[in-house]
XYZ file of C-alpha atoms in Angstrom:
157
model
C 69.361 14.667 -285.430
C 65.832 15.364 -284.292
C 64.099 12.202 -285.425
C 60.648 11.747 -283.864
C 61.015 14.891 -281.747
C 57.695 16.673 -282.026
C 56.478 19.435 -279.757
C 53.603 21.510 -281.017
C 54.433 24.939 -279.650
C 51.017 26.675 -279.816
C 52.797 30.029 -280.141
C 53.879 30.164 -276.498
C 57.030 29.769 -274.468
C 57.686 26.331 -273.055
C 56.823 27.325 -269.473
C 53.574 29.010 -270.551
C 52.652 26.004 -272.700
C 53.271 23.521 -269.878
C 51.242 25.590 -267.399
C 48.388 26.125 -269.839
C 48.137 22.429 -270.730
C 48.322 21.403 -267.071
C 45.478 23.787 -266.193
C 43.360 22.683 -269.146
C 43.759 18.994 -268.374
C 43.040 19.573 -264.664
C 39.802 21.305 -265.653
C 39.008 18.471 -268.059
C 39.339 15.854 -265.318
C 37.311 17.910 -262.834
C 34.486 18.851 -265.239
C 34.440 16.108 -267.865
C 34.688 18.564 -270.756
C 36.121 21.958 -271.666
C 35.598 24.441 -274.492
C 38.776 25.750 -276.112
C 40.373 26.497 -279.452
C 41.031 23.602 -281.784
C 44.827 23.959 -281.647
C 44.897 24.020 -277.841
C 42.352 21.201 -277.700
C 44.495 18.898 -279.803
C 47.550 19.570 -277.648
C 45.529 19.108 -274.442
C 44.082 15.872 -275.790
C 47.563 14.400 -276.223
C 48.535 15.503 -272.723
C 45.315 14.150 -271.180
C 45.781 10.761 -272.852
C 49.287 10.527 -271.388
C 47.994 11.414 -267.919
C 45.217 8.812 -268.106
C 47.801 6.207 -269.095
C 49.794 7.154 -265.977
C 46.597 6.851 -263.935
C 45.864 3.393 -265.297
C 49.224 2.123 -264.063
C 48.345 3.615 -260.701
C 51.469 3.143 -258.577
C 53.127 5.787 -256.405
C 55.779 6.661 -258.970
C 53.152 7.365 -261.666
C 51.125 9.454 -259.204
C 54.188 11.582 -258.427
C 54.900 11.995 -262.142
C 51.301 13.144 -262.683
C 51.523 15.655 -259.812
C 54.789 17.025 -261.177
C 53.250 17.539 -264.620
C 49.747 18.723 -263.660
C 50.585 20.589 -260.424
C 47.080 20.074 -259.024
C 46.763 17.399 -256.356
C 42.960 17.430 -256.407
C 42.868 16.816 -260.159
C 45.432 14.014 -259.812
C 43.298 12.432 -257.096
C 40.251 12.542 -259.398
C 42.371 11.130 -262.215
C 43.647 8.148 -260.224
C 40.448 7.349 -258.294
C 37.659 8.093 -260.786
C 38.846 8.704 -264.344
C 41.563 6.084 -264.912
C 39.601 3.070 -263.569
C 36.852 3.770 -266.138
C 39.387 3.246 -268.927
C 41.058 0.133 -267.486
C 40.124 -2.048 -270.465
C 40.440 0.662 -273.138
C 43.653 0.990 -275.162
C 43.838 4.713 -275.845
C 41.442 7.209 -277.325
C 40.222 8.581 -274.010
C 39.254 12.026 -275.304
C 36.983 13.331 -278.041
C 37.136 16.641 -279.926
C 33.901 18.123 -281.256
C 34.320 21.114 -283.563
C 32.056 24.084 -282.867
C 32.920 26.477 -285.693
C 34.610 29.860 -285.659
C 34.642 32.180 -282.652
C 33.152 35.624 -283.168
C 35.860 38.227 -282.768
C 39.000 36.536 -284.014
C 37.524 33.684 -286.118
C 39.487 31.059 -284.201
C 38.253 27.475 -284.613
C 36.566 26.396 -281.376
C 35.981 22.884 -280.068
C 34.769 20.911 -277.099
C 37.292 18.530 -275.574
C 35.630 15.822 -273.517
C 36.343 12.489 -271.897
C 34.770 9.723 -273.966
C 33.016 7.501 -271.431
C 32.199 10.301 -269.006
C 29.761 11.793 -271.492
C 28.298 8.390 -272.348
C 27.731 7.638 -268.659
C 25.965 10.985 -268.166
C 23.785 10.293 -271.194
C 22.739 6.910 -269.760
C 21.795 8.308 -266.334
C 18.750 10.304 -267.489
C 17.505 7.274 -269.426
C 17.756 5.169 -266.279
C 15.880 7.819 -264.306
C 13.177 7.953 -266.970
C 12.825 4.189 -266.824
C 12.467 4.304 -263.047
C 9.899 7.091 -263.237
C 8.008 5.135 -265.922
C 7.898 2.125 -263.615
C 6.571 4.330 -260.828
C 4.006 5.795 -263.210
C 2.901 2.281 -264.171
C 2.603 1.308 -260.513
C 0.729 4.425 -259.454
C -2.363 3.881 -261.650
C -2.487 0.232 -260.608
C -2.528 1.272 -256.963
C -5.249 3.837 -257.684
C -7.322 1.178 -259.472
C -6.945 -1.139 -256.476
C -7.990 1.643 -254.124
C -11.031 2.411 -256.321
C -11.966 -1.274 -256.364
C -11.776 -1.423 -252.572
C -13.974 1.689 -252.289
C -16.444 0.198 -254.771
C -16.626 -3.040 -252.759
C -17.224 -1.072 -249.533
C -20.030 0.898 -251.170
C -21.684 -2.315 -252.482
C -21.391 -4.053 -249.129
């Protein structure tokens, strides 16, 4: 019986599917997001969530399992050192799929697959920079006013 045996085949052989998913997830961890078809994105999302769970456990055995499945040591290093610690107190749902519409040419549904907190962290960085620049802008006129006051006092004296 095949109870609870579910492999979404994506219209490819098993070796091609494994290689494709490994490459997609490696790119996802290196870049934070990828653009792909909706069917491939859903399959890659499942695979990426499993890899992040391995990364959260973080021991040598899990690292070797991740290398055997992803076949990219640099991506596994990023996974274990940068990506997985961000999700230490999150129980699943590490990826997000945003639908883009149909691709011109073959009308395939396209999507963006991205890591959830990676995008939120990038969105917060520009706000922090704006706040810092606003503080500098507030300080700069005050310094100019002080300099003008000093010049005015020198002229009066």
